[in-house]
């Protein structure tokens, strides 16, 4: 079956999206050499689509990358997104919030980095960390200084759920299902301070992305799906190669020990925030060449769907061009 990005999409409400996706899939993209050649051929096409997006200045594109450590986010930035026009493509990486960031809501620092019309913004990690890391490590919640009422149940939840259920699906998007699914197995550790608190964050994210899409920021969300075995190999490379030591952080080992908790937190996040207007894509990440080509093809599909066009000049502007041409040709 030829590759199509829709096969990577998460159906809204699927209670365990990761169950359907192998980390070592090759997606029929061919062997490494073939895939790398296809990627090299693809980059100029992505650039052309970006040029149109930039000239038209109607849409902006927000690419969100999420993954466990060492899954290859930086490689996607370097080998795929670097193909875009660097003047109007900006990458923002997000670490643990600190300083002023902790004095604002969890979306604030990302809002400040959103792309303007015509631009491509890349979030290397994002506000999605806020429904992953503090779920597995609740110590992160205290420093956010949230009022007690925010930590309790959210009364607007029912209204949000109704709004999501009524939303129209995107043309070729996955079939919407009932939002707010319950996972098959519950992990009480992930429910601190309350299940409603996390559902409130999912609702906030969905409403925020609805706002972005409705106002011209197209959102493409890519989750790089890595196996623990492949992560171990990549960590050992980082540890054994002095030139890569800086890439290994003590938090990497900590998060690896909590793999199962993260796996469940990711399953719930992907399920609750894959919406008709901003679906998640799960990319197999054990083979870097597969993840990179799949990312490139997904971006091409999403950019094409926006039909970006170079602006057409009105008669007055065309007249100005003819006059400028005549003046230039008369120069000696
Ligand atoms: P790699 O995938 O190569 O390991 P990285 O994305 O982990 O790269 P780093 O700069 O090493 O990049 O680490 C960033 C760290 O910041 C990650 O451990 C991530 O989980 C953490 N982080 C980002 N946002 C938050 C957040 N809101 N709360 C807590 N931790 C966060
Ligand atoms: Mg890391």
mmCIF file of C-alpha atoms and ligand atoms in Angstrom:
data_model
loop_
_atom_site.group_PDB
_atom_site.id
_atom_site.type_symbol
_atom_site.label_atom_id
_atom_site.label_comp_id
_atom_site.label_asym_id
_atom_site.label_seq_id
_atom_site.Cartn_x
_atom_site.Cartn_y
_atom_site.Cartn_z
ATOM 1 C CA UNK A 1 0.000 0.000 0.000
ATOM 2 C CA UNK A 2 1.535 3.377 -0.949
ATOM 3 C CA UNK A 3 2.256 5.679 1.966
ATOM 4 C CA UNK A 4 -0.329 8.306 2.888
ATOM 5 C CA UNK A 5 -0.026 10.559 5.969
ATOM 6 C CA UNK A 6 -3.586 9.713 7.007
ATOM 7 C CA UNK A 7 -2.331 6.285 8.109
ATOM 8 C CA UNK A 8 -0.307 8.020 10.839
ATOM 9 C CA UNK A 9 -3.251 9.988 12.241
ATOM 10 C CA UNK A 10 -4.787 9.318 15.624
ATOM 11 C CA UNK A 11 -8.531 8.902 15.648
ATOM 12 C CA UNK A 12 -10.029 11.314 18.171
ATOM 13 C CA UNK A 13 -11.119 9.354 21.206
ATOM 14 C CA UNK A 14 -9.081 6.222 20.455
ATOM 15 C CA UNK A 15 -8.336 5.094 24.031
ATOM 16 C CA UNK A 16 -4.901 3.595 23.214
ATOM 17 C CA UNK A 17 -3.542 5.130 20.007
ATOM 18 C CA UNK A 18 -0.008 3.770 20.459
ATOM 19 C CA UNK A 19 -1.319 0.197 20.327
ATOM 20 C CA UNK A 20 -1.888 0.517 16.561
ATOM 21 C CA UNK A 21 1.569 1.849 15.712
ATOM 22 C CA UNK A 22 4.859 -0.073 15.554
ATOM 23 C CA UNK A 23 7.975 1.872 16.454
ATOM 24 C CA UNK A 24 10.030 0.016 13.813
ATOM 25 C CA UNK A 25 7.557 0.259 10.899
ATOM 26 C CA UNK A 26 9.025 1.248 7.542
ATOM 27 C CA UNK A 27 5.665 2.326 6.041
ATOM 28 C CA UNK A 28 6.583 0.987 2.601
ATOM 29 C CA UNK A 29 8.973 3.920 2.127
ATOM 30 C CA UNK A 30 11.754 1.713 0.762
ATOM 31 C CA UNK A 31 15.221 1.011 2.124
ATOM 32 C CA UNK A 32 17.432 3.657 3.714
ATOM 33 C CA UNK A 33 19.112 4.808 0.497
ATOM 34 C CA UNK A 34 15.774 5.070 -1.345
ATOM 35 C CA UNK A 35 14.138 6.966 1.501
ATOM 36 C CA UNK A 36 17.039 9.414 1.784
ATOM 37 C CA UNK A 37 16.886 10.076 -1.952
ATOM 38 C CA UNK A 38 13.123 10.657 -1.707
ATOM 39 C CA UNK A 39 13.729 13.093 1.150
ATOM 40 C CA UNK A 40 16.381 14.962 -0.870
ATOM 41 C CA UNK A 41 13.880 15.257 -3.754
ATOM 42 C CA UNK A 42 11.160 16.418 -1.370
ATOM 43 C CA UNK A 43 13.009 19.329 0.237
ATOM 44 C CA UNK A 44 12.813 21.701 -2.774
ATOM 45 C CA UNK A 45 9.080 20.958 -3.000
ATOM 46 C CA UNK A 46 8.611 21.865 0.662
ATOM 47 C CA UNK A 47 10.582 25.045 0.049
ATOM 48 C CA UNK A 48 8.341 25.988 -2.886
ATOM 49 C CA UNK A 49 5.222 25.446 -0.764
ATOM 50 C CA UNK A 50 6.722 27.594 1.984
ATOM 51 C CA UNK A 51 7.576 30.346 -0.530
ATOM 52 C CA UNK A 52 3.920 30.416 -1.559
ATOM 53 C CA UNK A 53 2.749 30.428 2.067
ATOM 54 C CA UNK A 54 5.112 33.324 2.785
ATOM 55 C CA UNK A 55 4.069 35.326 -0.278
ATOM 56 C CA UNK A 56 0.367 34.813 0.402
ATOM 57 C CA UNK A 57 0.580 35.762 4.128
ATOM 58 C CA UNK A 58 -2.786 34.234 4.926
ATOM 59 C CA UNK A 59 -1.830 31.080 6.777
ATOM 60 C CA UNK A 60 0.915 30.285 9.216
ATOM 61 C CA UNK A 61 2.074 26.766 10.004
ATOM 62 C CA UNK A 62 2.795 25.521 13.509
ATOM 63 C CA UNK A 63 4.681 22.220 13.681
ATOM 64 C CA UNK A 64 4.683 20.573 17.111
ATOM 65 C CA UNK A 65 7.250 17.855 17.853
ATOM 66 C CA UNK A 66 6.802 15.623 20.885
ATOM 67 C CA UNK A 67 8.634 12.453 21.895
ATOM 68 C CA UNK A 68 10.525 10.603 24.576
ATOM 69 C CA UNK A 69 14.218 11.548 24.801
ATOM 70 C CA UNK A 70 16.538 10.729 21.894
ATOM 71 C CA UNK A 71 13.651 9.968 19.525
ATOM 72 C CA UNK A 72 15.072 12.220 16.804
ATOM 73 C CA UNK A 73 13.310 15.582 17.127
ATOM 74 C CA UNK A 74 16.546 17.464 16.522
ATOM 75 C CA UNK A 75 17.218 15.323 13.436
ATOM 76 C CA UNK A 76 13.805 16.253 12.003
ATOM 77 C CA UNK A 77 14.630 19.931 12.568
ATOM 78 C CA UNK A 78 18.082 19.564 10.977
ATOM 79 C CA UNK A 79 17.260 17.302 8.036
ATOM 80 C CA UNK A 80 13.655 18.188 7.144
ATOM 81 C CA UNK A 81 12.650 21.580 8.509
ATOM 82 C CA UNK A 82 15.981 23.115 7.529
ATOM 83 C CA UNK A 83 14.650 22.834 3.968
ATOM 84 C CA UNK A 84 12.279 25.734 4.634
ATOM 85 C CA UNK A 85 13.227 29.354 4.067
ATOM 86 C CA UNK A 86 15.150 30.156 7.244
ATOM 87 C CA UNK A 87 14.115 33.823 7.125
ATOM 88 C CA UNK A 88 10.547 32.851 7.901
ATOM 89 C CA UNK A 89 10.928 29.630 9.862
ATOM 90 C CA UNK A 90 11.635 29.759 13.563
ATOM 91 C CA UNK A 91 12.362 26.835 15.913
ATOM 92 C CA UNK A 92 11.560 27.187 19.632
ATOM 93 C CA UNK A 93 12.752 24.561 22.108
ATOM 94 C CA UNK A 94 11.128 24.368 25.534
ATOM 95 C CA UNK A 95 12.786 23.102 28.719
ATOM 96 C CA UNK A 96 11.349 22.969 32.247
ATOM 97 C CA UNK A 97 9.581 26.282 32.943
ATOM 98 C CA UNK A 98 11.454 28.741 35.143
ATOM 99 C CA UNK A 99 11.379 32.363 36.306
ATOM 100 C CA UNK A 100 8.694 34.496 34.697
ATOM 101 C CA UNK A 101 7.301 31.455 32.882
ATOM 102 C CA UNK A 102 6.068 30.092 36.204
ATOM 103 C CA UNK A 103 4.151 33.318 36.853
ATOM 104 C CA UNK A 104 1.903 32.800 33.822
ATOM 105 C CA UNK A 105 -0.485 30.143 32.568
ATOM 106 C CA UNK A 106 1.084 27.081 30.977
ATOM 107 C CA UNK A 107 0.312 28.276 27.432
ATOM 108 C CA UNK A 108 1.914 31.697 27.823
ATOM 109 C CA UNK A 109 5.506 31.027 26.847
ATOM 110 C CA UNK A 110 4.394 29.123 23.731
ATOM 111 C CA UNK A 111 1.932 31.831 22.657
ATOM 112 C CA UNK A 112 4.866 34.257 22.597
ATOM 113 C CA UNK A 113 6.595 32.050 19.985
ATOM 114 C CA UNK A 114 3.666 31.470 17.604
ATOM 115 C CA UNK A 115 4.407 32.060 13.904
ATOM 116 C CA UNK A 116 3.044 35.149 12.135
ATOM 117 C CA UNK A 117 1.122 34.800 8.846
ATOM 118 C CA UNK A 118 3.347 33.358 6.142
ATOM 119 C CA UNK A 119 5.757 31.960 8.714
ATOM 120 C CA UNK A 120 6.483 28.455 9.917
ATOM 121 C CA UNK A 121 6.945 27.964 13.657
ATOM 122 C CA UNK A 122 8.391 24.762 15.053
ATOM 123 C CA UNK A 123 7.898 23.794 18.696
ATOM 124 C CA UNK A 124 10.580 21.314 19.778
ATOM 125 C CA UNK A 125 8.524 20.195 22.799
ATOM 126 C CA UNK A 126 5.644 22.456 23.693
ATOM 127 C CA UNK A 127 2.699 23.028 26.037
ATOM 128 C CA UNK A 128 2.095 19.278 25.674
ATOM 129 C CA UNK A 129 4.922 18.751 28.161
ATOM 130 C CA UNK A 130 2.481 20.194 30.684
ATOM 131 C CA UNK A 131 0.204 17.156 30.412
ATOM 132 C CA UNK A 132 3.136 14.713 30.472
ATOM 133 C CA UNK A 133 6.061 15.586 32.777
ATOM 134 C CA UNK A 134 4.036 16.941 35.741
ATOM 135 C CA UNK A 135 1.673 13.975 35.500
ATOM 136 C CA UNK A 136 4.565 11.577 35.965
ATOM 137 C CA UNK A 137 6.440 13.924 38.354
ATOM 138 C CA UNK A 138 3.817 15.875 40.341
ATOM 139 C CA UNK A 139 6.614 17.893 42.012
ATOM 140 C CA UNK A 140 6.381 20.206 39.005
ATOM 141 C CA UNK A 141 2.853 21.324 39.930
ATOM 142 C CA UNK A 142 3.606 23.102 43.241
ATOM 143 C CA UNK A 143 5.977 25.737 41.751
ATOM 144 C CA UNK A 144 3.221 26.724 39.306
ATOM 145 C CA UNK A 145 1.460 28.380 42.299
ATOM 146 C CA UNK A 146 -2.017 27.541 40.994
ATOM 147 C CA UNK A 147 -4.939 28.657 43.164
ATOM 148 C CA UNK A 148 -6.632 25.808 45.018
ATOM 149 C CA UNK A 149 -9.770 26.202 42.904
ATOM 150 C CA UNK A 150 -7.783 25.425 39.726
ATOM 151 C CA UNK A 151 -6.592 22.153 41.169
ATOM 152 C CA UNK A 152 -10.177 21.040 41.790
ATOM 153 C CA UNK A 153 -12.801 19.917 39.246
ATOM 154 C CA UNK A 154 -13.466 22.280 36.320
ATOM 155 C CA UNK A 155 -17.164 23.284 36.034
ATOM 156 C CA UNK A 156 -16.803 24.240 32.334
ATOM 157 C CA UNK A 157 -15.770 20.714 31.390
ATOM 158 C CA UNK A 158 -19.212 19.477 30.396
ATOM 159 C CA UNK A 159 -19.737 22.502 28.133
ATOM 160 C CA UNK A 160 -16.361 21.958 26.449
ATOM 161 C CA UNK A 161 -17.051 18.283 25.865
ATOM 162 C CA UNK A 162 -20.383 19.160 24.218
ATOM 163 C CA UNK A 163 -18.673 21.725 21.967
ATOM 164 C CA UNK A 164 -16.032 19.194 20.866
ATOM 165 C CA UNK A 165 -18.625 16.523 20.144
ATOM 166 C CA UNK A 166 -20.523 18.966 17.895
ATOM 167 C CA UNK A 167 -17.439 20.081 15.925
ATOM 168 C CA UNK A 168 -17.463 19.363 12.174
ATOM 169 C CA UNK A 169 -14.674 17.008 11.007
ATOM 170 C CA UNK A 170 -11.956 18.278 8.651
ATOM 171 C CA UNK A 171 -12.364 17.150 5.031
ATOM 172 C CA UNK A 172 -9.950 14.205 4.955
ATOM 173 C CA UNK A 173 -9.373 13.940 8.697
ATOM 174 C CA UNK A 174 -9.984 11.007 10.978
ATOM 175 C CA UNK A 175 -13.511 10.243 12.102
ATOM 176 C CA UNK A 176 -14.321 12.114 15.285
ATOM 177 C CA UNK A 177 -15.310 9.965 18.220
ATOM 178 C CA UNK A 178 -16.624 10.831 21.638
ATOM 179 C CA UNK A 179 -14.085 13.037 23.412
ATOM 180 C CA UNK A 180 -12.828 12.473 26.941
ATOM 181 C CA UNK A 181 -12.336 8.715 26.647
ATOM 182 C CA UNK A 182 -11.600 6.662 29.692
ATOM 183 C CA UNK A 183 -8.414 4.571 29.441
ATOM 184 C CA UNK A 184 -8.883 0.840 29.809
ATOM 185 C CA UNK A 185 -6.496 0.663 32.721
ATOM 186 C CA UNK A 186 -6.194 3.415 35.308
ATOM 187 C CA UNK A 187 -2.911 4.470 36.822
ATOM 188 C CA UNK A 188 -3.729 6.361 40.018
ATOM 189 C CA UNK A 189 -0.290 7.981 40.045
ATOM 190 C CA UNK A 190 -1.168 9.919 36.890
ATOM 191 C CA UNK A 191 -4.367 11.270 38.428
ATOM 192 C CA UNK A 192 -2.739 13.662 40.925
ATOM 193 C CA UNK A 193 -4.079 16.247 41.829
ATOM 194 C CA UNK A 194 -7.275 14.981 40.131
ATOM 195 C CA UNK A 195 -8.367 13.414 36.879
ATOM 196 C CA UNK A 196 -10.479 16.525 36.214
ATOM 197 C CA UNK A 197 -7.413 18.754 36.500
ATOM 198 C CA UNK A 198 -5.733 16.984 33.577
ATOM 199 C CA UNK A 199 -8.955 16.847 31.586
ATOM 200 C CA UNK A 200 -9.174 20.609 32.119
ATOM 201 C CA UNK A 201 -5.718 21.012 30.555
ATOM 202 C CA UNK A 202 -6.690 18.800 27.607
ATOM 203 C CA UNK A 203 -9.807 20.934 27.119
ATOM 204 C CA UNK A 204 -7.750 24.135 27.293
ATOM 205 C CA UNK A 205 -5.313 22.819 24.681
ATOM 206 C CA UNK A 206 -8.101 21.719 22.337
ATOM 207 C CA UNK A 207 -9.858 25.074 22.641
ATOM 208 C CA UNK A 208 -6.564 26.934 22.120
ATOM 209 C CA UNK A 209 -5.750 24.974 18.957
ATOM 210 C CA UNK A 210 -9.327 25.468 17.713
ATOM 211 C CA UNK A 211 -8.736 29.194 18.112
ATOM 212 C CA UNK A 212 -5.420 28.986 16.222
ATOM 213 C CA UNK A 213 -6.848 27.016 13.290
ATOM 214 C CA UNK A 214 -9.969 29.192 13.071
ATOM 215 C CA UNK A 215 -7.715 32.226 12.794
ATOM 216 C CA UNK A 216 -5.245 30.981 10.207
ATOM 217 C CA UNK A 217 -2.574 29.028 12.088
ATOM 218 C CA UNK A 218 -2.574 25.491 10.728
ATOM 219 C CA UNK A 219 -1.367 23.056 13.387
ATOM 220 C CA UNK A 220 0.583 19.894 12.484
ATOM 221 C CA UNK A 221 1.401 17.630 15.427
ATOM 222 C CA UNK A 222 4.045 14.917 15.120
ATOM 223 C CA UNK A 223 4.771 12.344 17.814
ATOM 224 C CA UNK A 224 7.985 10.374 17.261
ATOM 225 C CA UNK A 225 7.296 6.866 18.498
ATOM 226 C CA UNK A 226 10.512 5.287 19.824
ATOM 227 C CA UNK A 227 11.011 1.880 21.469
ATOM 228 C CA UNK A 228 12.828 1.619 24.818
ATOM 229 C CA UNK A 229 15.375 -0.713 23.168
ATOM 230 C CA UNK A 230 16.288 1.853 20.517
ATOM 231 C CA UNK A 231 16.389 4.621 23.134
ATOM 232 C CA UNK A 232 18.904 2.573 25.155
ATOM 233 C CA UNK A 233 21.175 2.255 22.095
ATOM 234 C CA UNK A 234 20.995 6.001 21.431
ATOM 235 C CA UNK A 235 21.677 6.870 25.094
ATOM 236 C CA UNK A 236 24.768 4.637 25.064
ATOM 237 C CA UNK A 237 26.027 6.446 21.960
ATOM 238 C CA UNK A 238 25.543 9.764 23.775
ATOM 239 C CA UNK A 239 27.376 8.464 26.843
ATOM 240 C CA UNK A 240 30.239 6.771 24.980
ATOM 241 C CA UNK A 241 30.956 9.555 22.476
ATOM 242 C CA UNK A 242 32.548 12.592 24.204
ATOM 243 C CA UNK A 243 31.287 14.834 21.402
ATOM 244 C CA UNK A 244 27.740 13.823 22.317
ATOM 245 C CA UNK A 245 28.001 13.738 26.122
ATOM 246 C CA UNK A 246 26.315 17.140 26.344
ATOM 247 C CA UNK A 247 23.146 15.641 24.856
ATOM 248 C CA UNK A 248 22.639 13.338 27.842
ATOM 249 C CA UNK A 249 20.955 14.794 30.911
ATOM 250 C CA UNK A 250 20.332 13.149 34.307
ATOM 251 C CA UNK A 251 16.600 13.638 33.643
ATOM 252 C CA UNK A 252 16.916 11.273 30.676
ATOM 253 C CA UNK A 253 17.734 8.335 32.966
ATOM 254 C CA UNK A 254 14.973 9.404 35.398
ATOM 255 C CA UNK A 255 12.345 9.565 32.655
ATOM 256 C CA UNK A 256 13.466 6.235 31.193
ATOM 257 C CA UNK A 257 12.859 4.564 34.561
ATOM 258 C CA UNK A 258 9.267 5.838 34.306
ATOM 259 C CA UNK A 259 8.753 4.567 30.746
ATOM 260 C CA UNK A 260 5.438 2.840 31.464
ATOM 261 C CA UNK A 261 3.967 5.923 33.152
ATOM 262 C CA UNK A 262 5.047 8.105 30.226
ATOM 263 C CA UNK A 263 3.653 5.577 27.786
ATOM 264 C CA UNK A 264 0.255 5.802 29.437
ATOM 265 C CA UNK A 265 0.431 9.592 29.785
ATOM 266 C CA UNK A 266 1.252 9.815 26.053
ATOM 267 C CA UNK A 267 -1.581 7.439 25.165
ATOM 268 C CA UNK A 268 -4.068 9.585 27.107
ATOM 269 C CA UNK A 269 -2.684 12.844 25.705
ATOM 270 C CA UNK A 270 -2.782 11.590 22.107
ATOM 271 C CA UNK A 271 -6.301 10.282 22.613
ATOM 272 C CA UNK A 272 -7.682 13.418 24.261
ATOM 273 C CA UNK A 273 -6.011 16.030 22.043
ATOM 274 C CA UNK A 274 -6.216 14.495 18.569
ATOM 275 C CA UNK A 275 -9.049 16.593 17.197
ATOM 276 C CA UNK A 276 -10.585 17.028 13.743
ATOM 277 C CA UNK A 277 -8.920 20.455 13.531
ATOM 278 C CA UNK A 278 -5.498 19.405 14.849
ATOM 279 C CA UNK A 279 -4.977 15.633 14.703
ATOM 280 C CA UNK A 280 -1.869 13.921 16.035
ATOM 281 C CA UNK A 281 0.376 11.908 13.718
ATOM 282 C CA UNK A 282 2.355 9.001 15.165
ATOM 283 C CA UNK A 283 5.634 8.519 13.297
ATOM 284 C CA UNK A 284 7.660 5.327 13.727
ATOM 285 C CA UNK A 285 11.019 6.556 15.055
ATOM 286 C CA UNK A 286 13.261 3.494 15.476
ATOM 287 C CA UNK A 287 14.604 4.121 11.956
ATOM 288 C CA UNK A 288 15.608 7.761 11.633
ATOM 289 C CA UNK A 289 15.262 7.772 7.844
ATOM 290 C CA UNK A 290 11.634 6.567 8.131
ATOM 291 C CA UNK A 291 10.713 9.215 10.700
ATOM 292 C CA UNK A 292 12.336 11.963 8.630
ATOM 293 C CA UNK A 293 10.728 11.040 5.340
ATOM 294 C CA UNK A 294 7.339 10.455 6.993
ATOM 295 C CA UNK A 295 7.612 13.902 8.626
ATOM 296 C CA UNK A 296 8.515 15.512 5.290
ATOM 297 C CA UNK A 297 5.654 13.822 3.438
ATOM 298 C CA UNK A 298 3.180 14.746 6.168
ATOM 299 C CA UNK A 299 4.248 18.384 6.014
ATOM 300 C CA UNK A 300 3.969 18.357 2.229
ATOM 301 C CA UNK A 301 0.440 16.938 2.478
ATOM 302 C CA UNK A 302 -0.609 19.503 5.084
ATOM 303 C CA UNK A 303 0.915 22.449 3.216
ATOM 304 C CA UNK A 304 -0.704 21.360 -0.055
ATOM 305 C CA UNK A 305 -4.064 21.191 1.723
ATOM 306 C CA UNK A 306 -3.760 24.929 2.418
ATOM 307 C CA UNK A 307 -3.432 25.617 -1.360
ATOM 308 C CA UNK A 308 -0.924 28.423 -0.848
ATOM 309 C CA UNK A 309 -0.763 30.674 -3.926
ATOM 310 C CA UNK A 310 1.510 33.491 -5.028
ATOM 311 C CA UNK A 311 -0.602 36.670 -4.877
ATOM 312 C CA UNK A 312 -2.168 37.798 -8.177
ATOM 313 C CA UNK A 313 -1.604 41.443 -8.981
ATOM 314 C CA UNK A 314 -4.560 43.721 -9.584
ATOM 315 C CA UNK A 315 -4.580 45.761 -12.844
ATOM 316 C CA UNK A 316 -3.114 48.866 -11.146
ATOM 317 C CA UNK A 317 -0.182 46.909 -9.714
ATOM 318 C CA UNK A 318 0.390 45.223 -13.111
ATOM 319 C CA UNK A 319 0.456 48.650 -14.727
ATOM 320 C CA UNK A 320 3.103 49.769 -12.187
ATOM 321 C CA UNK A 321 5.170 46.704 -13.063
ATOM 322 C CA UNK A 322 5.014 47.512 -16.799
ATOM 323 C CA UNK A 323 6.144 51.065 -16.096
ATOM 324 C CA UNK A 324 9.026 49.854 -13.924
ATOM 325 C CA UNK A 325 10.025 47.411 -16.662
ATOM 326 C CA UNK A 326 9.996 50.147 -19.298
ATOM 327 C CA UNK A 327 12.140 52.408 -17.096
ATOM 328 C CA UNK A 328 14.642 49.618 -16.446
ATOM 329 C CA UNK A 329 14.914 48.792 -20.132
ATOM 330 C CA UNK A 330 15.517 52.443 -21.011
ATOM 331 C CA UNK A 331 18.527 52.592 -18.634
ATOM 332 C CA UNK A 332 21.904 52.687 -20.348
HETATM 333 P P1 LIG B 1 16.455 15.017 23.339
HETATM 334 O O1 LIG B 1 15.176 14.448 22.814
HETATM 335 O O2 LIG B 1 17.552 14.976 22.330
HETATM 336 O O3 LIG B 1 16.847 14.375 24.640
HETATM 337 P P2 LIG B 1 15.275 17.271 24.640
HETATM 338 O O4 LIG B 1 14.066 17.761 23.925
HETATM 339 O O5 LIG B 1 15.032 16.353 25.806
HETATM 340 O O6 LIG B 1 16.263 16.567 23.609
HETATM 341 P P3 LIG B 1 16.761 18.908 26.421
HETATM 342 O O7 LIG B 1 17.141 20.351 26.342
HETATM 343 O O8 LIG B 1 17.826 17.912 26.711
HETATM 344 O O9 LIG B 1 16.061 18.555 25.080
HETATM 345 O O10 LIG B 1 15.656 18.709 27.559
HETATM 346 C C1 LIG B 1 14.526 19.472 27.692
HETATM 347 C C2 LIG B 1 13.816 18.904 28.929
HETATM 348 O O11 LIG B 1 12.843 19.835 29.344
HETATM 349 C C3 LIG B 1 13.090 17.601 28.669
HETATM 350 O O12 LIG B 1 13.456 16.655 29.646
HETATM 351 C C4 LIG B 1 11.617 17.970 28.808
HETATM 352 O O13 LIG B 1 10.821 16.922 29.307
HETATM 353 C C5 LIG B 1 11.713 19.122 29.790
HETATM 354 N N1 LIG B 1 10.521 19.997 29.759
HETATM 355 C C6 LIG B 1 10.067 20.733 28.728
HETATM 356 N N2 LIG B 1 8.926 21.381 29.065
HETATM 357 C C7 LIG B 1 8.659 21.019 30.346
HETATM 358 C C8 LIG B 1 7.612 21.336 31.257
HETATM 359 N N3 LIG B 1 6.625 22.160 30.902
HETATM 360 N N4 LIG B 1 7.649 20.791 32.481
HETATM 361 C C9 LIG B 1 8.659 19.966 32.828
HETATM 362 N N5 LIG B 1 9.682 19.616 32.024
HETATM 363 C C10 LIG B 1 9.674 20.143 30.797
HETATM 364 MG MG1 LIG B 2 16.460 15.042 26.620
#
